[in-house]
Amino acid sequence: MAIAGMSSHAILILCLAALACQAAATAVTLVVPDIFRGTNLGVHDKVDPTEKIFNVLDHGAKPDGSGDSSIAFIQTWIAACRNHTGRSRVVIPKGTFKTGPVIFGGPCNCSKPIVVQVSGTIKGLNDISLYEEPFWFLFERVEGLVLTGNGIFDGQGSRSWKNIDGCSSCSPLPASIKFNDVKNGVIRGITSLNSKGVHVFLTNSQNIRVRGVNISAPDTSPNTDGIHISHSNNIKIARVHIGTGDDCIGMIQGSTNVAINNVVCGPGHGISIGSLGKYQNETDVRGIIVKKTTFLNTDNGIRIKSWPGSTPSRASSMIFQDLIMQNVRNPIIIDQEYCTGGCNKNQPSRVQISDVHYINIRGTTASKIAVDFICSSQFPCKNVELRDINLKYIGPSNGGPITSICKNAKVGFGGIQNPPACH
C-alpha cells in the first residue's frame, strides 16, 4: 500500500536506503572489536594518533616526590574528562608523585573510553586526617574508563596499620583505588603496594575487567583486602597476583556474575564470599565462578561466611573448579556462625546458601579438617557438590586422620574424596 503523497518509486528508494543502513549497521557491529574483552585489552596501552594527551606535569605535578600533586592530578582529569570532547588520555609519566585523596569524577564529555596511563610511582600522603572519606583514588560516575600502565600505587600503609590493628570500632582506612558507579571499566597492568585499606574496591559498578594486576602487602597488614566487590555485576578478574593481609578477593552483598580465573593468592585469607548478613536487608550474591586459581600458604582457600541472626538473603550459583591448595589451613569452608564480636551465635543465620559446586580441588592442607561446612540450622545449605577433592595433610602427625565436617548441609559427592566424604 502506497504512502499518501509519495510515488511508488520514492517509496522503493526509501526502503532500499533503510535496508542499506541496516546492513551497514550490522557490518559495523560485526567488525568493531569489543575493547573490553580480554584479548583486546592491550590496545589501550598504545597511544592513538587521534587522542589528545593530558600530562599531569603540564598542570604542575612534581615528579621528584616533593610536595602534594593532588590538585595537579585533579586539574588534569577535569581537562581530559570535562573540557575535551574528543579522545582523551591522562598520562602520569615516570617519576615519583605524592598525593592525598584524588577524585576522578564524571560524567565525562570526552569520547569513550577515557584512558588513564600510569607509568610512574604514586605515593599516598601519610597524614590520615587528609582522607575524610575512605578512599585515596576515587573513579566515580564514569562510563568507559581504562586504568592501565606499569606504574605503582604505593599507599604507604604501614604507619596507618599500627593505629588500626585490632580495633574493631575504627573507621575503615582509605582504599587505594575505588571504582564507584563505573560502567565498562578496565584495570590492567598496574601494581598496588601497601595500601592503607583495601587495595581495589569495586562498588555499584558494571562490566569491569581486572587483568594482569599485582597486589602486594605484608601478611600482617590488617584489612588490606586485595579486591573487594559489592553491589556490582559482570566483573572479570584474571591473571592477577595477590599477596596481602586479608582476603585476596572478597565478595559481599550484591556481587553478581563474578568470574575469577588464573589468580595466584597468597599470603592472605583466601577468596571469600562474605561476610554476609551483617547489615539489614542485604541484596543477594549469585553467579560466582572461581577457576584455575592457586592458593599459597593462605589461612583459607574458598570460604563462604555469614553472620548469625542475619536478615534473610541468598548466596547461590557458585562454581569453584580446578583449584590448587598449597599448605592452606582451611581449604574448603562454609561458616554460617562467623562472628568477630557483638553477635549472638544462638540465633541462626538466615542467609540461604545453595547450588555450590567444588570440582577438582587438590593439594595440601595444614588442617586435619580440610572440608568444613557449618551451615544454618534454620536454612541448611542445599545442593552442595564435592567432586574430585584430593587434599593431603602436611601438618603435625598427631591427632588422627584428615576429616570432613558437614553440619546442616545437604551434600552430594562424586569421584575422588580425600578427605573421606562426610555424612
XYZ file of C-alpha atoms in Angstrom:
423
model
C 0.000 0.000 0.000
C 1.452 3.363 -1.104
C 2.008 6.164 1.422
C -0.148 9.212 0.648
C 1.693 11.893 -1.336
C 4.582 9.629 -2.375
C 5.228 7.727 -5.587
C 5.984 4.037 -5.615
C 9.454 4.840 -6.942
C 10.183 7.158 -3.985
C 8.961 4.555 -1.561
C 11.230 1.943 -3.165
C 14.247 4.255 -2.789
C 13.449 4.837 0.893
C 13.085 1.119 1.525
C 16.376 0.346 -0.220
C 18.105 3.093 1.755
C 16.720 1.709 5.008
C 17.908 -1.784 4.124
C 21.349 -0.441 3.206
C 21.622 1.402 6.529
C 20.553 -1.719 8.395
C 23.134 -3.812 6.541
C 25.840 -1.219 7.209
C 24.977 -1.139 10.900
C 25.138 -4.922 11.011
C 28.520 -4.877 9.270
C 29.883 -2.351 11.753
C 28.663 -4.448 14.643
C 30.482 -7.441 13.249
C 33.864 -5.820 12.602
C 34.289 -3.482 15.582
C 36.158 -5.345 18.367
C 34.907 -5.299 21.922
C 37.711 -3.310 23.553
C 36.669 -4.563 26.968
C 37.236 -8.247 26.147
C 40.395 -9.932 27.386
C 42.057 -10.377 24.011
C 41.651 -6.682 23.165
C 42.564 -5.032 26.453
C 46.150 -4.412 25.331
C 45.004 -1.958 22.660
C 44.618 0.681 25.359
C 48.376 0.720 26.072
C 49.145 2.214 22.673
C 48.572 5.920 22.123
C 46.221 6.538 19.231
C 47.126 9.460 16.925
C 43.612 10.827 17.368
C 43.967 11.050 21.144
C 44.800 14.233 22.980
C 47.392 13.731 25.712
C 46.823 15.369 29.086
C 50.038 15.112 31.107
C 49.925 15.819 34.836
C 53.277 17.636 34.525
C 51.564 20.315 32.454
C 49.324 21.080 35.424
C 52.122 21.346 37.975
C 52.597 17.784 39.260
C 56.013 17.223 40.863
C 57.804 14.076 39.589
C 60.603 14.307 42.158
C 58.487 13.180 45.120
C 58.216 16.650 46.592
C 55.075 18.484 47.588
C 51.482 17.403 47.026
C 50.399 16.788 43.430
C 46.729 16.110 44.242
C 45.386 19.330 42.691
C 47.501 18.862 39.557
C 46.096 15.367 39.093
C 42.514 16.587 39.516
C 43.016 19.516 37.140
C 44.443 17.170 34.524
C 41.421 14.896 34.838
C 38.973 17.790 34.510
C 40.723 18.985 31.346
C 40.611 15.499 29.824
C 37.185 14.370 31.029
C 35.067 17.505 31.190
C 36.694 20.071 28.878
C 37.530 17.899 25.856
C 35.066 16.250 23.501
C 37.470 14.017 21.562
C 39.543 11.068 22.684
C 41.467 11.707 25.905
C 44.431 10.102 27.635
C 45.587 11.207 31.084
C 49.311 10.474 31.450
C 51.137 10.082 34.760
C 54.722 9.715 33.495
C 57.768 8.141 35.081
C 58.817 9.716 38.332
C 57.574 9.743 41.911
C 54.470 11.738 42.811
C 52.890 12.273 46.218
C 49.175 12.880 46.644
C 46.412 12.863 49.172
C 42.870 11.897 48.163
C 42.123 12.357 44.451
C 38.684 12.268 42.796
C 38.424 11.500 39.090
C 34.707 12.135 38.688
C 32.346 12.064 35.745
C 30.298 12.065 33.738
C 32.839 12.848 31.035
C 32.269 14.814 27.838
C 35.172 13.186 26.012
C 34.882 10.142 23.771
C 34.639 6.742 25.443
C 36.697 5.306 26.940
C 38.899 7.790 28.735
C 42.351 6.303 29.386
C 44.469 6.906 32.490
C 48.002 5.676 31.840
C 50.255 5.341 34.877
C 53.991 4.877 34.290
C 55.361 6.432 37.471
C 55.050 5.735 41.185
C 52.315 7.492 43.154
C 52.728 7.599 46.925
C 49.885 8.278 49.316
C 50.480 11.019 51.866
C 50.713 9.638 55.380
C 48.556 12.194 57.209
C 45.383 10.159 57.707
C 43.370 13.278 58.569
C 43.535 14.257 54.880
C 41.286 11.319 53.980
C 37.849 12.452 55.082
C 36.290 9.573 53.108
C 37.721 6.033 52.922
C 39.427 6.308 49.532
C 42.691 7.514 48.032
C 41.953 7.458 44.268
C 38.225 7.535 43.514
C 36.873 6.992 39.994
C 33.180 7.843 40.082
C 30.256 8.142 37.658
C 32.355 7.317 34.609
C 31.173 5.288 31.637
C 34.087 3.905 29.644
C 37.282 4.014 31.720
C 40.686 2.373 31.307
C 43.288 2.484 34.090
C 46.446 0.971 32.626
C 50.246 1.017 32.673
C 53.141 -0.471 34.603
C 53.083 2.170 37.336
C 52.728 1.731 41.088
C 50.129 2.971 43.562
C 52.057 2.907 46.846
C 49.635 3.543 49.681
C 52.449 3.694 52.273
C 50.095 1.992 54.679
C 52.481 0.730 57.341
C 52.087 3.769 59.611
C 48.301 3.552 59.436
C 48.184 -0.175 60.147
C 49.754 0.377 63.571
C 46.859 2.625 64.586
C 44.041 0.320 63.486
C 45.309 -3.210 64.039
C 42.883 -4.955 66.392
C 40.459 -2.013 66.501
C 37.012 -3.318 65.504
C 35.298 0.064 66.015
C 37.758 2.156 63.989
C 36.676 3.765 60.716
C 37.937 1.941 57.623
C 41.212 3.183 56.189
C 41.180 4.547 52.620
C 41.050 2.138 49.708
C 43.862 2.791 47.251
C 41.715 2.550 44.108
C 37.942 2.759 44.296
C 35.501 2.433 41.403
C 32.040 3.724 42.315
C 29.319 3.798 39.664
C 31.714 2.935 36.843
C 30.375 1.207 33.746
C 32.604 -0.533 31.198
C 35.915 -0.227 33.020
C 39.350 -1.802 32.808
C 42.160 -2.020 35.362
C 45.225 -3.500 33.704
C 48.923 -3.938 34.431
C 49.307 -1.684 37.451
C 50.762 -2.553 40.865
C 49.075 -1.723 44.166
C 51.558 -1.732 47.019
C 50.984 -1.442 50.768
C 47.504 0.039 50.666
C 46.250 1.705 53.820
C 42.947 -0.163 53.499
C 41.528 -2.186 50.616
C 43.711 -2.210 47.502
C 40.975 -2.219 44.834
C 37.324 -1.569 45.784
C 34.607 -2.085 43.162
C 31.113 -0.957 44.131
C 27.903 -0.031 42.298
C 29.692 -0.830 39.047
C 29.019 -2.819 35.882
C 31.205 -4.614 33.339
C 34.626 -4.270 34.934
C 37.764 -6.152 33.830
C 40.781 -6.540 36.132
C 43.717 -8.178 34.375
C 47.455 -8.525 34.897
C 47.426 -6.564 38.151
C 49.888 -7.140 41.005
C 48.726 -6.518 44.576
C 51.127 -6.725 47.489
C 51.158 -6.041 51.233
C 52.593 -7.983 54.195
C 50.564 -10.827 55.636
C 50.440 -8.867 58.906
C 48.710 -5.837 57.337
C 45.130 -5.552 58.691
C 42.058 -5.170 56.447
C 44.082 -4.848 53.248
C 41.765 -6.905 51.022
C 43.190 -7.292 47.533
C 39.968 -6.807 45.545
C 36.713 -6.068 47.349
C 33.403 -6.244 45.442
C 29.905 -5.111 46.418
C 26.717 -4.173 44.537
C 28.425 -4.870 41.213
C 27.613 -7.044 38.210
C 29.673 -8.697 35.499
C 33.158 -8.483 36.988
C 36.013 -10.449 35.404
C 39.339 -10.893 37.189
C 42.189 -12.772 35.510
C 45.963 -13.225 35.663
C 46.257 -11.349 38.934
C 48.763 -11.984 41.731
C 47.566 -11.019 45.202
C 49.524 -11.271 48.439
C 48.099 -9.355 51.366
C 46.918 -9.420 54.972
C 43.220 -10.074 54.408
C 41.049 -11.652 51.701
C 42.742 -11.842 48.319
C 39.300 -11.309 46.808
C 36.183 -10.623 48.857
C 32.624 -10.506 47.527
C 29.835 -9.197 49.719
C 26.196 -8.239 49.187
C 25.047 -7.521 45.644
C 28.004 -9.207 43.936
C 26.646 -10.961 40.843
C 28.207 -12.654 37.836
C 31.801 -12.533 39.026
C 34.353 -14.631 37.087
C 37.798 -15.194 38.621
C 40.392 -17.044 36.566
C 44.142 -17.707 36.760
C 44.753 -15.921 40.058
C 47.592 -16.577 42.498
C 46.531 -15.858 46.079
C 48.957 -15.778 48.966
C 49.668 -14.793 51.571
C 46.212 -13.780 52.725
C 42.854 -15.102 53.870
C 41.918 -16.726 50.559
C 38.890 -15.923 48.407
C 35.740 -15.157 50.384
C 32.059 -14.757 49.738
C 31.011 -12.663 52.696
C 30.772 -11.955 55.346
C 27.063 -11.881 54.534
C 24.155 -10.866 56.731
C 25.974 -8.281 58.766
C 23.658 -5.477 57.656
C 19.897 -5.163 57.306
C 18.206 -6.055 54.010
C 21.280 -7.182 52.142
C 20.964 -7.981 48.445
C 21.747 -11.453 47.123
C 25.034 -12.864 45.874
C 24.904 -15.157 42.842
C 26.827 -16.336 39.819
C 30.344 -16.638 41.291
C 32.913 -18.668 39.333
C 36.499 -19.251 40.500
C 38.700 -21.356 38.201
C 42.383 -22.257 37.753
C 43.456 -20.430 40.898
C 46.338 -21.256 43.232
C 46.382 -20.610 46.981
C 49.808 -20.390 48.628
C 50.105 -20.590 52.436
C 46.761 -18.874 52.957
C 44.530 -19.042 56.028
C 41.623 -20.190 53.856
C 41.056 -21.402 50.347
C 37.439 -20.870 49.303
C 35.355 -19.513 52.170
C 31.659 -18.616 52.392
C 30.755 -16.876 55.641
C 27.628 -15.325 57.122
C 26.687 -13.810 60.447
C 24.294 -15.384 62.955
C 20.962 -13.641 63.344
C 21.096 -12.100 59.867
C 18.146 -10.831 57.865
C 17.112 -13.171 55.003
C 19.159 -13.205 51.800
C 20.620 -15.728 49.350
C 24.018 -16.810 48.093
C 23.681 -19.170 45.146
C 25.033 -20.495 41.844
C 28.722 -20.788 42.671
C 31.393 -22.908 40.991
C 34.920 -23.431 42.342
C 36.868 -25.558 39.892
C 40.443 -26.622 39.103
C 41.985 -25.102 42.219
C 45.383 -25.839 43.784
C 45.917 -25.545 47.533
C 49.466 -25.404 48.889
C 49.727 -25.518 52.681
C 46.296 -23.942 53.145
C 44.843 -24.059 56.648
C 41.129 -24.246 55.695
C 40.912 -25.238 52.024
C 37.095 -25.540 51.780
C 34.943 -23.844 54.373
C 31.386 -22.624 54.881
C 30.952 -20.804 58.184
C 27.446 -19.574 58.948
C 28.404 -18.902 62.549
C 31.001 -16.295 61.610
C 31.274 -13.648 64.298
C 34.009 -11.177 65.218
C 32.171 -9.808 68.246
C 28.808 -8.268 69.012
C 26.635 -11.110 67.719
C 24.596 -13.955 69.195
C 25.604 -17.350 67.872
C 22.392 -18.816 69.277
C 20.462 -17.033 66.514
C 20.883 -18.932 63.239
C 21.956 -17.226 60.074
C 19.127 -16.633 57.608
C 21.362 -16.493 54.564
C 20.308 -19.372 52.296
C 23.360 -20.928 50.623
C 22.589 -23.175 47.642
C 23.928 -24.578 44.375
C 27.582 -24.594 45.347
C 29.971 -26.805 43.379
C 33.545 -27.698 44.344
C 35.194 -29.547 41.458
C 38.774 -30.828 41.049
C 40.424 -29.247 44.070
C 43.786 -30.705 45.005
C 46.933 -30.010 47.000
C 47.916 -29.853 50.652
C 46.215 -28.705 53.831
C 47.678 -27.567 57.139
C 44.465 -28.579 58.916
C 43.061 -32.039 59.532
C 39.593 -30.654 58.885
C 40.045 -29.967 55.191
C 36.331 -29.643 54.362
C 34.361 -27.759 56.998
C 30.679 -26.994 56.358
C 28.942 -25.289 59.298
C 25.593 -24.229 57.845
C 22.492 -22.618 59.295
C 20.111 -24.728 61.357
C 17.174 -22.670 60.044
C 18.304 -22.569 56.399
C 20.569 -25.583 55.758
C 22.932 -25.417 52.793
C 21.270 -27.013 49.746
C 22.652 -28.690 46.659
C 26.315 -28.579 47.632
C 28.548 -30.755 45.435
C 32.029 -32.092 46.146
C 33.594 -33.811 43.147
C 37.200 -34.946 42.805
C 38.616 -33.474 46.005
C 42.175 -34.631 46.752
C 43.814 -32.851 49.684
C 46.741 -34.237 51.652
C 47.527 -33.273 55.215
C 51.077 -31.944 55.819
C 50.788 -30.700 59.413
C 51.885 -32.419 62.646
C 51.159 -36.139 62.600
C 49.327 -36.356 65.943
C 45.556 -36.018 66.252
C 44.104 -38.587 63.901
C 43.331 -38.714 60.164
C 42.198 -35.933 57.856
C 38.435 -35.416 58.061
C 35.377 -33.545 56.772
C 32.557 -31.886 58.718
C 29.070 -31.344 57.303
C 26.644 -29.671 59.701
C 23.189 -28.705 58.410
C 24.349 -29.296 54.844
C 22.887 -31.410 52.039
C 25.997 -32.525 50.169
C 26.444 -34.730 47.103
C 29.709 -36.461 46.282
C 31.444 -37.810 43.192
C 34.877 -39.026 42.133
C 37.868 -38.860 44.482
C 37.057 -37.844 48.055
C 40.095 -37.137 50.181
C 39.272 -36.374 52.959
C 36.538 -39.008 53.029
C 33.022 -37.766 52.414
C 31.090 -36.673 55.475
C 27.527 -37.831 56.117
